[in-house]
Tab-separated table of C-alpha atoms in Angstrom:
chain	number	residue	atom	x	y	z
L	1	MET	CA	9.981	-15.138	-25.764
L	2	SER	CA	7.375	-17.243	-24.128
L	3	ASP	CA	4.304	-16.019	-21.731
L	4	LEU	CA	5.948	-18.088	-19.114
L	5	THR	CA	9.269	-16.211	-19.397
L	6	GLN	CA	7.515	-12.712	-20.142
L	7	PHE	CA	5.677	-13.515	-16.472
L	8	ILE	CA	8.683	-14.632	-14.621
L	9	LEU	CA	10.289	-11.508	-15.877
L	10	ASN	CA	7.862	-9.160	-15.196
L	11	LEU	CA	7.201	-10.876	-12.084
L	12	SER	CA	10.861	-10.227	-10.947
L	13	VAL	CA	10.458	-6.282	-11.454
L	14	ARG	CA	6.986	-5.981	-9.341
L	15	LEU	CA	7.899	-8.312	-6.629
L	16	PRO	CA	10.302	-6.138	-5.205
L	17	ALA	CA	8.055	-2.861	-5.504
L	18	ILE	CA	5.161	-5.351	-3.646
L	19	LEU	CA	7.307	-6.346	-0.771
L	20	ALA	CA	8.700	-2.793	-0.569
L	21	ALA	CA	5.256	-1.387	-0.467
L	22	LEU	CA	3.283	-3.895	1.835
L	23	THR	CA	6.368	-3.407	4.380
L	24	PHE	CA	6.176	0.463	4.400
L	25	HIS	CA	2.653	0.230	4.722
L	26	GLU	CA	2.411	-2.189	7.979
L	27	TYR	CA	5.654	-0.604	9.683
L	28	ALA	CA	4.328	2.997	9.417
L	29	HIS	CA	1.370	1.269	11.266
L	30	GLY	CA	3.214	-0.192	13.572
L	31	TRP	CA	5.727	3.300	13.933
L	32	VAL	CA	2.778	5.695	14.785
L	33	ALA	CA	1.180	3.307	17.417
L	34	ASP	CA	4.430	2.741	19.135
L	35	LYS	CA	5.010	6.670	19.037
L	36	ARG	CA	1.563	7.121	20.428
L	37	GLY	CA	1.537	4.507	23.365
L	38	ASP	CA	1.257	1.385	21.983
L	39	SER	CA	3.725	-0.966	21.867
L	40	THR	CA	2.231	-4.272	21.114
L	41	ALA	CA	3.641	-4.236	17.407
L	42	ARG	CA	7.175	-4.193	19.134
L	43	LEU	CA	6.797	-6.454	21.629
L	44	LEU	CA	5.645	-8.980	19.302
L	45	GLY	CA	8.460	-8.300	16.659
L	46	ARG	CA	6.347	-6.980	14.041
L	47	LEU	CA	7.934	-3.356	14.206
L	48	THR	CA	10.348	-4.803	11.574
L	49	TRP	CA	11.519	-3.737	7.956
L	50	ASN	CA	11.606	-7.463	7.176
L	51	PRO	CA	8.948	-8.061	4.531
L	52	LEU	CA	8.474	-11.821	5.790
L	53	SER	CA	7.354	-10.737	8.891
L	54	HIS	CA	4.595	-8.785	7.191
L	55	LEU	CA	3.403	-10.899	4.406
L	56	ASP	CA	-0.530	-12.261	4.124
L	57	PRO	CA	0.122	-15.014	1.339
L	58	ILE	CA	-3.147	-14.796	-0.515
L	59	GLY	CA	-2.837	-10.723	-0.009
L	60	THR	CA	0.514	-10.611	-1.711
L	61	LEU	CA	-0.877	-13.256	-4.520
L	62	ALA	CA	-3.844	-10.570	-4.797
L	63	LEU	CA	-1.482	-7.591	-5.418
L	64	ILE	CA	0.451	-9.746	-7.789
L	65	PHE	CA	-2.329	-9.763	-10.415
L	66	THR	CA	-4.922	-7.211	-9.499
L	67	PRO	CA	-4.701	-3.601	-7.892
L	68	VAL	CA	-6.489	-5.155	-5.028
L	69	GLY	CA	-3.841	-6.587	-2.016
L	70	TRP	CA	-3.219	-6.586	1.849
L	71	ALA	CA	-0.858	-7.451	4.148
L	72	LYS	CA	-0.801	-9.252	7.409
L	73	PRO	CA	-2.166	-6.491	9.780
L	74	VAL	CA	0.511	-4.985	11.955
L	75	PRO	CA	-1.260	-5.805	15.954
L	76	VAL	CA	-2.741	-2.639	17.088
L	77	ASN	CA	-4.522	-2.243	21.051
L	78	PHE	CA	-6.330	1.222	20.463
L	79	ASN	CA	-7.288	1.008	24.423
L	80	ASN	CA	-3.193	1.482	24.860
L	81	LEU	CA	-3.036	4.993	22.848
L	82	ARG	CA	-2.983	8.012	24.870
L	83	HIS	CA	-6.096	9.251	23.389
L	84	PRO	CA	-7.541	6.468	21.466
L	85	ARG	CA	-10.367	8.499	18.586
L	86	ARG	CA	-7.529	10.734	17.625
L	87	ASP	CA	-4.598	8.088	17.489
L	88	MET	CA	-6.465	5.586	15.745
L	89	VAL	CA	-6.944	7.870	12.951
L	90	LEU	CA	-3.452	8.478	13.054
L	91	VAL	CA	-2.526	5.054	12.999
L	92	ALA	CA	-4.739	4.185	10.126
L	93	ALA	CA	-3.782	7.084	8.063
L	94	ALA	CA	-0.230	6.009	8.700
L	95	GLY	CA	0.185	3.226	6.403
L	96	PRO	CA	-1.609	4.940	3.299
L	97	GLY	CA	0.243	7.829	3.834
L	98	ALA	CA	3.626	5.665	4.011
L	99	ASN	CA	2.682	4.196	0.566
L	100	LEU	CA	1.966	7.889	-1.160
L	101	ILE	CA	4.939	8.887	0.509
L	102	LEU	CA	7.235	6.106	-1.405
L	103	ALA	CA	5.349	6.753	-4.446
L	104	SER	CA	6.545	10.285	-4.381
L	105	VAL	CA	10.279	9.356	-3.736
L	106	CYS	CA	9.791	6.638	-6.494
L	107	ALA	CA	8.619	9.215	-8.951
L	108	GLY	CA	11.574	11.425	-8.240
L	109	LEU	CA	14.092	9.028	-9.304
L	110	LEU	CA	12.329	7.908	-12.286
L	111	ARG	CA	12.870	11.230	-13.383
L	112	GLN	CA	16.386	11.021	-13.024
L	113	PHE	CA	15.965	8.705	-16.280
L	114	ASP	CA	14.736	11.670	-18.178
L	115	GLY	CA	18.953	12.223	-19.583
L	116	THR	CA	19.382	8.405	-20.776
L	117	GLU	CA	17.256	9.124	-23.526
L	118	GLY	CA	20.220	10.013	-26.562
L	119	MET	CA	22.732	8.080	-25.233
L	120	ASP	CA	25.215	6.360	-27.857
L	121	GLU	CA	25.701	3.034	-28.315
L	122	SER	CA	28.901	3.490	-25.861
L	123	ALA	CA	26.765	3.696	-22.956
L	124	ALA	CA	23.832	0.529	-23.799
L	125	TRP	CA	25.548	-1.102	-21.197
L	126	LEU	CA	24.313	1.440	-18.431
L	127	LEU	CA	20.535	1.289	-20.491
L	128	SER	CA	20.866	-2.518	-20.225
L	129	TRP	CA	21.398	-1.838	-16.316
L	130	PHE	CA	18.518	1.619	-16.338
L	131	THR	CA	15.341	-0.658	-18.288
L	132	PRO	CA	14.882	-2.710	-15.381
L	133	VAL	CA	15.106	-0.767	-12.465
L	134	TYR	CA	13.156	1.840	-14.374
L	135	HIS	CA	10.383	-0.653	-14.498
L	136	MET	CA	10.611	-1.541	-10.918
L	137	LEU	CA	10.396	2.579	-9.986
L	138	ARG	CA	7.597	2.767	-12.109
L	139	TRP	CA	5.331	-0.201	-10.938
L	140	SER	CA	6.134	0.967	-7.406
L	141	VAL	CA	4.910	3.976	-8.104
L	142	LEU	CA	1.186	2.669	-9.157
L	143	ILE	CA	1.292	-0.555	-6.194
L	144	ASN	CA	1.855	1.808	-3.842
L	145	VAL	CA	-0.968	4.240	-5.076
L	146	ALA	CA	-2.992	1.724	-5.742
L	147	LEU	CA	-2.597	0.142	-2.292
L	148	ALA	CA	-2.885	3.598	-0.780
L	149	VAL	CA	-6.504	3.983	-2.281
L	150	PHE	CA	-7.571	0.863	-2.111
L	151	ASN	CA	-6.975	0.866	1.955
L	152	LEU	CA	-8.881	4.484	2.388
L	153	ILE	CA	-11.921	2.477	1.195
L	154	PRO	CA	-14.401	3.286	4.299
L	155	VAL	CA	-14.950	-0.023	5.137
L	156	LEU	CA	-13.770	-1.706	8.415
L	157	PRO	CA	-11.352	-3.152	9.045
L	158	LEU	CA	-9.108	-1.112	5.931
L	159	ASP	CA	-7.369	1.428	6.950
L	160	GLY	CA	-10.339	4.162	5.635
L	161	GLY	CA	-12.730	2.408	7.988
L	162	ARG	CA	-10.894	3.426	10.724
L	163	VAL	CA	-10.198	6.950	9.808
L	164	MET	CA	-13.999	6.999	9.368
L	165	ALA	CA	-14.821	5.678	12.849
L	166	GLY	CA	-12.707	7.667	14.537
L	167	LEU	CA	-13.875	10.663	12.755
L	168	LEU	CA	-17.546	10.118	13.352
L	169	PRO	CA	-19.395	10.909	16.511
L	170	PRO	CA	-18.813	8.665	19.260
L	171	ARG	CA	-22.362	7.006	19.103
L	172	GLN	CA	-22.478	7.034	15.768
L	173	ALA	CA	-18.613	5.256	15.495
L	174	ALA	CA	-19.996	2.299	18.133
L	175	SER	CA	-22.631	1.662	15.389
L	176	TYR	CA	-20.546	2.051	12.641
L	177	GLY	CA	-17.544	-0.294	14.703
L	178	ARG	CA	-20.315	-2.840	15.008
L	179	LEU	CA	-19.999	-3.494	11.196
L	180	GLU	CA	-16.657	-4.869	11.518
L	181	ARG	CA	-17.682	-8.277	12.193
L	182	TYR	CA	-19.046	-8.105	8.050
L	183	GLY	CA	-16.341	-6.294	7.171
L	184	PHE	CA	-14.722	-8.974	5.125
L	185	VAL	CA	-18.050	-10.363	3.550
L	186	ILE	CA	-18.942	-7.008	2.790
L	187	LEU	CA	-15.307	-6.589	0.782
L	188	ILE	CA	-16.000	-9.601	-1.023
L	189	VAL	CA	-18.928	-7.944	-2.532
L	190	LEU	CA	-17.968	-5.125	-3.508
L	191	ILE	CA	-14.751	-6.819	-5.272
L	192	PHE	CA	-16.711	-9.308	-7.198
L	193	SER	CA	-19.634	-6.839	-7.952
L	194	GLY	CA	-17.080	-4.389	-9.712
L	195	VAL	CA	-17.883	-1.866	-7.400
L	196	VAL	CA	-14.209	-1.596	-5.950
L	197	ASP	CA	-12.984	-0.875	-9.430
L	198	ARG	CA	-15.529	1.636	-9.966
L	199	LEU	CA	-14.571	3.510	-6.611
L	200	ILE	CA	-10.595	3.171	-7.102
L	201	TRP	CA	-9.471	3.156	-10.421
L	202	PRO	CA	-10.141	7.086	-11.058
L	203	PRO	CA	-8.390	7.949	-7.953
L	204	ILE	CA	-5.548	5.832	-8.728
L	205	ALA	CA	-5.452	6.721	-12.239
L	206	LEU	CA	-5.519	10.467	-11.044
L	207	VAL	CA	-2.691	10.224	-8.475
L	208	ALA	CA	-0.497	8.271	-10.514
L	209	GLY	CA	-0.619	10.340	-13.738
L	210	LEU	CA	0.279	13.509	-11.631
L	211	LEU	CA	3.308	11.704	-10.224
L	212	LEU	CA	4.487	9.745	-13.569
L	213	GLY	CA	3.705	13.474	-15.319
L	214	ALA	CA	1.456	11.237	-17.402
């Protein structure tokens, strides 16, 4: 099997998992914001399960090749929230929370494959169907855990930064919020310096290992 063929096969298994992870993440942000008083995402057509509405080309490509990736952020006007500081934390945490829930569901489905071991040859056709689904579910666990952990890094505009800003006292939160204009640059430096890898791989391995029973 050529490298290109192997890449295409791997992509066919990973891409559905990536699309589901990004869609669940952004939908969760919009849904919680809508429930807490901000209808911006719904009015702009972003409260949808259509993955094409949430894809960021660069962020999606990054997630194909690395554990770091992102979607097109769902617009949220925090001033419209009923309790802006508290609800900002809920909205921000909803994305990673949705990814961890999806990872847990996929891990539960994976356990249903335990009984396929030892099948006789007459059931080989079942295995031919089970195998890609098994790998897709396994990738879904890893991708969802990675997306949740990466987004919980406490750097604005990541979800972890929003949670941090909502938990800090107002004066410190205002000072912290002013760093958001430099957030992208800070993230790039952290990624290329290897700091992000050192931060996220241990918790990714821990959580994924617990879910997968490794």
